[in-house]
mmCIF file of C-alpha atoms in Angstrom:
data_model
loop_
_atom_site.group_PDB
_atom_site.id
_atom_site.type_symbol
_atom_site.label_atom_id
_atom_site.label_comp_id
_atom_site.label_asym_id
_atom_site.label_seq_id
_atom_site.Cartn_x
_atom_site.Cartn_y
_atom_site.Cartn_z
ATOM 1 C CA ASP A 51 85.105 159.441 -42.694
ATOM 2 C CA THR A 52 86.946 162.016 -44.758
ATOM 3 C CA GLY A 53 86.331 164.631 -42.109
ATOM 4 C CA VAL A 54 84.897 168.121 -42.291
ATOM 5 C CA SER A 55 86.514 170.266 -44.981
ATOM 6 C CA GLN A 56 86.486 174.025 -45.359
ATOM 7 C CA ASP A 57 87.451 176.248 -48.256
ATOM 8 C CA PRO A 58 89.363 178.481 -48.480
ATOM 9 C CA ARG A 59 91.765 177.957 -45.592
ATOM 10 C CA HIS A 60 92.846 181.583 -45.672
ATOM 11 C CA LYS A 61 91.183 184.709 -47.031
ATOM 12 C CA ILE A 62 92.522 188.241 -47.059
ATOM 13 C CA THR A 63 90.067 190.906 -48.129
ATOM 14 C CA LYS A 64 89.705 194.635 -48.025
ATOM 15 C CA ARG A 65 87.167 196.298 -45.789
ATOM 16 C CA GLY A 66 83.822 196.613 -47.503
ATOM 17 C CA GLN A 67 84.227 193.571 -49.723
ATOM 18 C CA ASN A 68 81.992 190.504 -49.554
ATOM 19 C CA VAL A 69 83.411 187.068 -48.786
ATOM 20 C CA THR A 70 81.947 183.572 -48.907
ATOM 21 C CA PHE A 71 83.214 180.458 -47.166
ATOM 22 C CA ARG A 72 82.256 176.868 -47.856
ATOM 23 C CA CYS A 73 81.957 173.901 -45.510
ATOM 24 C CA ASP A 74 81.548 170.258 -46.484
ATOM 25 C CA PRO A 75 80.442 168.169 -43.492
ATOM 26 C CA ILE A 76 81.000 164.490 -42.851
ATOM 27 C CA SER A 77 78.680 162.867 -45.373
ATOM 28 C CA GLU A 78 76.217 161.131 -43.075
ATOM 29 C CA HIS A 79 75.933 164.045 -40.636
ATOM 30 C CA ASN A 80 72.707 166.001 -40.934
ATOM 31 C CA ARG A 81 73.656 168.737 -38.462
ATOM 32 C CA LEU A 82 76.054 171.509 -39.451
ATOM 33 C CA TYR A 83 77.333 174.323 -37.222
ATOM 34 C CA TRP A 84 79.267 177.545 -37.730
ATOM 35 C CA TYR A 85 81.469 179.091 -35.047
ATOM 36 C CA ARG A 86 83.826 182.058 -34.930
ATOM 37 C CA GLN A 87 87.095 182.048 -32.991
ATOM 38 C CA THR A 88 89.186 185.122 -32.289
ATOM 39 C CA LEU A 89 92.733 185.066 -30.958
ATOM 40 C CA GLY A 90 92.935 183.956 -27.350
ATOM 41 C CA GLN A 91 89.291 182.982 -27.148
ATOM 42 C CA GLY A 92 87.260 179.841 -27.496
ATOM 43 C CA PRO A 93 84.937 179.347 -30.454
ATOM 44 C CA GLU A 94 81.624 181.241 -30.318
ATOM 45 C CA PHE A 95 78.467 179.745 -31.753
ATOM 46 C CA LEU A 96 77.011 181.503 -34.788
ATOM 47 C CA THR A 97 74.322 179.242 -36.255
ATOM 48 C CA TYR A 98 73.345 175.662 -36.980
ATOM 49 C CA PHE A 99 71.381 173.662 -39.529
ATOM 50 C CA GLN A 100 69.390 170.471 -39.281
ATOM 51 C CA ASN A 101 69.496 169.254 -42.871
ATOM 52 C CA GLU A 102 68.604 172.364 -44.908
ATOM 53 C CA ALA A 103 66.720 174.142 -42.107
ATOM 54 C CA GLN A 104 68.542 176.868 -40.180
ATOM 55 C CA LEU A 105 67.241 176.299 -36.647
ATOM 56 C CA GLU A 106 69.143 178.785 -34.502
ATOM 57 C CA LYS A 107 71.114 181.978 -35.037
ATOM 58 C CA SER A 108 73.261 183.729 -32.463
ATOM 59 C CA ARG A 109 72.946 187.442 -31.804
ATOM 60 C CA LEU A 110 76.556 187.565 -33.025
ATOM 61 C CA LEU A 111 75.224 186.904 -36.502
ATOM 62 C CA SER A 112 74.484 190.437 -37.649
ATOM 63 C CA ASP A 113 72.449 191.165 -40.752
ATOM 64 C CA ARG A 114 75.702 191.290 -42.753
ATOM 65 C CA PHE A 115 76.100 187.561 -42.185
ATOM 66 C CA SER A 116 74.067 184.925 -43.969
ATOM 67 C CA ALA A 117 74.404 181.161 -43.989
ATOM 68 C CA GLU A 118 72.773 178.622 -46.243
ATOM 69 C CA ARG A 119 72.655 174.877 -46.635
ATOM 70 C CA PRO A 120 70.469 174.552 -49.705
ATOM 71 C CA LYS A 121 70.484 170.790 -50.227
ATOM 72 C CA GLY A 122 71.252 169.698 -46.720
ATOM 73 C CA SER A 123 74.838 168.861 -47.638
ATOM 74 C CA PHE A 124 77.482 171.611 -47.910
ATOM 75 C CA SER A 125 76.962 175.033 -46.374
ATOM 76 C CA THR A 126 78.113 178.547 -47.203
ATOM 77 C CA LEU A 127 78.684 181.481 -44.880
ATOM 78 C CA GLU A 128 78.682 184.902 -46.512
ATOM 79 C CA ILE A 129 79.812 188.134 -44.919
ATOM 80 C CA GLN A 130 78.782 191.306 -46.704
ATOM 81 C CA ARG A 131 80.574 194.652 -46.365
ATOM 82 C CA THR A 132 83.337 193.167 -44.254
ATOM 83 C CA GLU A 133 84.714 195.120 -41.306
ATOM 84 C CA GLN A 134 88.062 194.773 -39.549
ATOM 85 C CA GLY A 135 86.243 193.324 -36.564
ATOM 86 C CA ASP A 136 85.208 190.374 -38.729
ATOM 87 C CA SER A 137 88.818 189.150 -38.785
ATOM 88 C CA ALA A 138 88.734 185.745 -37.118
ATOM 89 C CA MET A 139 88.880 182.010 -37.706
ATOM 90 C CA TYR A 140 85.544 180.691 -38.956
ATOM 91 C CA LEU A 141 84.977 177.092 -37.940
ATOM 92 C CA CYS A 142 82.498 174.612 -39.284
ATOM 93 C CA ALA A 143 81.444 171.461 -37.456
ATOM 94 C CA SER A 144 79.053 168.620 -38.134
ATOM 95 C CA SER A 145 77.353 165.916 -36.128
ATOM 96 C CA PRO A 146 74.683 163.283 -36.472
ATOM 97 C CA THR A 147 71.270 164.219 -35.110
ATOM 98 C CA PRO A 148 71.655 163.821 -31.324
ATOM 99 C CA GLY A 149 70.028 160.707 -29.905
ATOM 100 C CA GLY A 150 71.373 158.246 -27.413
ATOM 101 C CA SER A 151 74.674 158.635 -25.622
ATOM 102 C CA SER A 152 77.002 158.290 -28.577
ATOM 103 C CA ARG A 153 75.863 160.939 -31.014
ATOM 104 C CA HIS A 154 76.400 164.314 -29.422
ATOM 105 C CA GLU A 155 79.958 165.340 -30.178
ATOM 106 C CA GLN A 156 80.650 167.763 -32.978
ATOM 107 C CA TYR A 157 83.488 167.220 -35.452
ATOM 108 C CA PHE A 158 85.308 170.332 -36.546
ATOM 109 C CA GLY A 159 86.937 171.341 -39.795
ATOM 110 C CA PRO A 160 90.313 173.110 -40.005
ATOM 111 C CA GLY A 161 88.703 176.554 -40.266
ATOM 112 C CA THR A 162 88.926 179.513 -42.616
ATOM 113 C CA ARG A 163 91.105 182.335 -41.362
ATOM 114 C CA LEU A 164 89.733 185.698 -42.476
ATOM 115 C CA THR A 165 91.850 188.830 -42.407
ATOM 116 C CA VAL A 166 90.140 192.120 -43.230
ATOM 117 C CA THR A 167 92.570 194.920 -44.071
ATOM 118 C CA ALA B 109 74.157 184.196 -18.772
ATOM 119 C CA GLN B 110 75.502 180.787 -19.685
ATOM 120 C CA SER B 111 79.274 180.545 -19.453
ATOM 121 C CA VAL B 112 82.276 178.266 -19.136
ATOM 122 C CA ALA B 113 85.347 179.223 -17.128
ATOM 123 C CA GLN B 114 88.838 177.848 -17.521
ATOM 124 C CA PRO B 115 90.652 179.686 -14.724
ATOM 125 C CA GLU B 116 94.191 178.915 -15.893
ATOM 126 C CA ASP B 117 95.569 180.417 -19.085
ATOM 127 C CA GLN B 118 98.481 177.982 -18.962
ATOM 128 C CA VAL B 119 99.346 174.825 -17.085
ATOM 129 C CA ASN B 120 102.951 173.667 -16.876
ATOM 130 C CA VAL B 121 103.785 170.095 -15.941
ATOM 131 C CA ALA B 122 106.827 167.843 -16.161
ATOM 132 C CA GLU B 123 106.658 164.787 -18.363
ATOM 133 C CA GLY B 124 105.510 161.764 -16.412
ATOM 134 C CA ASN B 125 103.690 163.809 -13.786
ATOM 135 C CA PRO B 126 99.912 163.889 -13.469
ATOM 136 C CA LEU B 127 98.096 166.832 -14.996
ATOM 137 C CA THR B 128 94.809 168.587 -14.307
ATOM 138 C CA VAL B 129 93.140 171.238 -16.457
ATOM 139 C CA LYS B 130 90.254 172.911 -14.659
ATOM 140 C CA CYS B 131 86.805 173.789 -15.986
ATOM 141 C CA THR B 132 83.700 175.132 -14.275
ATOM 142 C CA TYR B 133 80.423 176.084 -15.885
ATOM 143 C CA SER B 134 77.355 178.178 -15.247
ATOM 144 C CA VAL B 135 74.524 176.628 -17.222
ATOM 145 C CA SER B 136 71.019 175.807 -16.078
ATOM 146 C CA GLY B 137 69.529 172.354 -16.320
ATOM 147 C CA ASN B 138 71.552 169.288 -17.201
ATOM 148 C CA PRO B 139 74.115 170.232 -19.833
ATOM 149 C CA TYR B 140 76.300 167.845 -21.738
ATOM 150 C CA LEU B 141 80.026 168.419 -21.155
ATOM 151 C CA PHE B 142 82.963 168.078 -23.528
ATOM 152 C CA TRP B 143 86.706 168.506 -23.824
ATOM 153 C CA TYR B 144 88.387 169.361 -27.116
ATOM 154 C CA VAL B 145 92.084 169.767 -27.969
ATOM 155 C CA GLN B 146 93.574 172.084 -30.579
ATOM 156 C CA TYR B 147 97.031 171.486 -31.995
ATOM 157 C CA PRO B 148 98.788 174.209 -34.039
ATOM 158 C CA ASN B 149 97.412 174.482 -37.585
ATOM 159 C CA ARG B 150 94.908 171.732 -36.925
ATOM 160 C CA GLY B 151 91.209 171.743 -36.155
ATOM 161 C CA LEU B 152 89.588 171.086 -32.828
ATOM 162 C CA GLN B 153 89.642 167.411 -31.926
ATOM 163 C CA PHE B 154 87.092 165.775 -29.647
ATOM 164 C CA LEU B 155 88.631 164.188 -26.534
ATOM 165 C CA LEU B 156 85.771 163.059 -24.322
ATOM 166 C CA LYS B 157 82.261 163.829 -23.125
ATOM 167 C CA TYR B 158 79.940 163.449 -20.176
ATOM 168 C CA ILE B 159 76.298 162.796 -20.976
ATOM 169 C CA THR B 160 75.036 160.781 -18.039
ATOM 170 C CA GLY B 161 76.119 157.973 -15.745
ATOM 171 C CA ASP B 162 79.537 157.496 -14.134
ATOM 172 C CA ASN B 163 81.086 160.784 -13.073
ATOM 173 C CA LEU B 164 84.521 159.701 -14.317
ATOM 174 C CA VAL B 165 84.666 159.486 -18.083
ATOM 175 C CA LYS B 166 87.568 158.224 -20.148
ATOM 176 C CA GLY B 167 88.565 159.535 -23.541
ATOM 177 C CA SER B 168 91.250 159.555 -26.175
ATOM 178 C CA TYR B 169 95.022 159.500 -25.550
ATOM 179 C CA GLY B 170 94.663 158.409 -21.918
ATOM 180 C CA PHE B 171 92.727 161.488 -20.826
ATOM 181 C CA GLU B 172 89.841 161.341 -18.384
ATOM 182 C CA ALA B 173 87.543 163.896 -16.805
ATOM 183 C CA GLU B 174 85.604 164.045 -13.586
ATOM 184 C CA PHE B 175 82.115 165.531 -13.485
ATOM 185 C CA ASN B 176 81.078 167.136 -10.199
ATOM 186 C CA LYS B 177 77.498 168.354 -10.272
ATOM 187 C CA SER B 178 77.564 170.145 -6.915
ATOM 188 C CA GLN B 179 80.649 172.120 -7.902
ATOM 189 C CA THR B 180 79.567 172.444 -11.557
ATOM 190 C CA SER B 181 83.022 171.349 -12.616
ATOM 191 C CA PHE B 182 84.421 169.062 -15.276
ATOM 192 C CA HIS B 183 88.191 168.884 -14.781
ATOM 193 C CA LEU B 184 90.394 167.146 -17.331
ATOM 194 C CA LYS B 185 93.048 164.782 -15.989
ATOM 195 C CA LYS B 186 95.797 162.463 -17.110
ATOM 196 C CA PRO B 187 97.870 160.272 -14.778
ATOM 197 C CA SER B 188 101.150 160.687 -16.674
ATOM 198 C CA ALA B 189 101.746 163.593 -19.042
ATOM 199 C CA LEU B 190 103.615 163.319 -22.331
ATOM 200 C CA VAL B 191 105.456 166.082 -24.169
ATOM 201 C CA SER B 192 103.143 165.370 -27.112
ATOM 202 C CA ASP B 193 100.156 166.380 -24.938
ATOM 203 C CA SER B 194 101.275 170.010 -25.217
ATOM 204 C CA ALA B 195 98.397 171.823 -26.915
ATOM 205 C CA LEU B 196 95.440 174.139 -26.311
ATOM 206 C CA TYR B 197 92.557 172.521 -24.437
ATOM 207 C CA PHE B 198 88.963 173.720 -24.513
ATOM 208 C CA CYS B 199 86.126 172.812 -22.201
ATOM 209 C CA ALA B 200 82.655 173.100 -23.732
ATOM 210 C CA VAL B 201 79.076 172.635 -22.585
ATOM 211 C CA SER B 202 75.946 171.983 -24.577
ATOM 212 C CA PRO B 203 72.955 173.469 -22.739
ATOM 213 C CA GLU B 204 69.614 171.758 -22.785
ATOM 214 C CA GLY B 205 67.411 173.939 -24.950
ATOM 215 C CA SER B 206 64.293 173.797 -27.051
ATOM 216 C CA GLY B 207 64.797 171.049 -29.581
ATOM 217 C CA GLY B 208 67.427 169.347 -27.471
ATOM 218 C CA TYR B 209 71.169 169.819 -27.144
ATOM 219 C CA ASN B 210 72.465 171.923 -29.967
ATOM 220 C CA LYS B 211 75.178 174.545 -29.727
ATOM 221 C CA LEU B 212 78.423 174.344 -27.777
ATOM 222 C CA ILE B 213 79.552 177.062 -25.386
ATOM 223 C CA PHE B 214 83.336 177.073 -25.046
ATOM 224 C CA GLY B 215 85.724 178.280 -22.414
ATOM 225 C CA ALA B 216 88.631 180.513 -23.392
ATOM 226 C CA GLY B 217 91.059 177.612 -23.443
ATOM 227 C CA THR B 218 94.043 176.495 -21.368
ATOM 228 C CA ARG B 219 97.455 176.021 -22.886
ATOM 229 C CA LEU B 220 99.126 172.883 -21.572
ATOM 230 C CA ALA B 221 102.922 172.807 -21.694
ATOM 231 C CA VAL B 222 104.598 169.522 -20.822
ATOM 232 C CA HIS B 223 108.339 169.834 -20.257
ATOM 233 C CA PRO B 224 110.802 166.959 -20.742
#
């Protein structure tokens, strides 16, 4: 496994600008998750995909946020009209489809740190 | 509301001594339980999980965790701490929902400091 990769690792943007992050999951994993982590807190669930279908979205995911996974492989998370409160680490994780006792853990990427000035 | 509590912001332990990092949860049904570790400038790494079966589960790097259903706890333990164990530890639960076990709900994390 090459692991989950995320790009960019760091992004500094001005308030009001749009930003897009990319996540490449572990190749055989058909589930992909996005989380947000602010300083001193644990990650908070944003959304997840089963292949290309987005199956659940958190209430944290306002209408300025959109996520896609068009071919069931990589995913993008876009934030429109960024606000200072969007500053956080955005984490991507992937997993196989749960089934049996050995397929439930999620594997995390290194994250994209967003700073909105 | 579903939640995970890690009551200690920081745990300090001397190298070679046993360590415990506490976790309790408030989730209905039969959640799956996990521990993850986060080293500086590195992503979250999976340590261990409880799905079903024996209440004591063993994981990576000599860590283990004990599931207690009546106390809704899942404490992380290690018999002999190493300085290299110093990191940020997160407890997480995956609630049983429609479509199965999907998202993870994390605690706020506990910083473990192991002193030589």
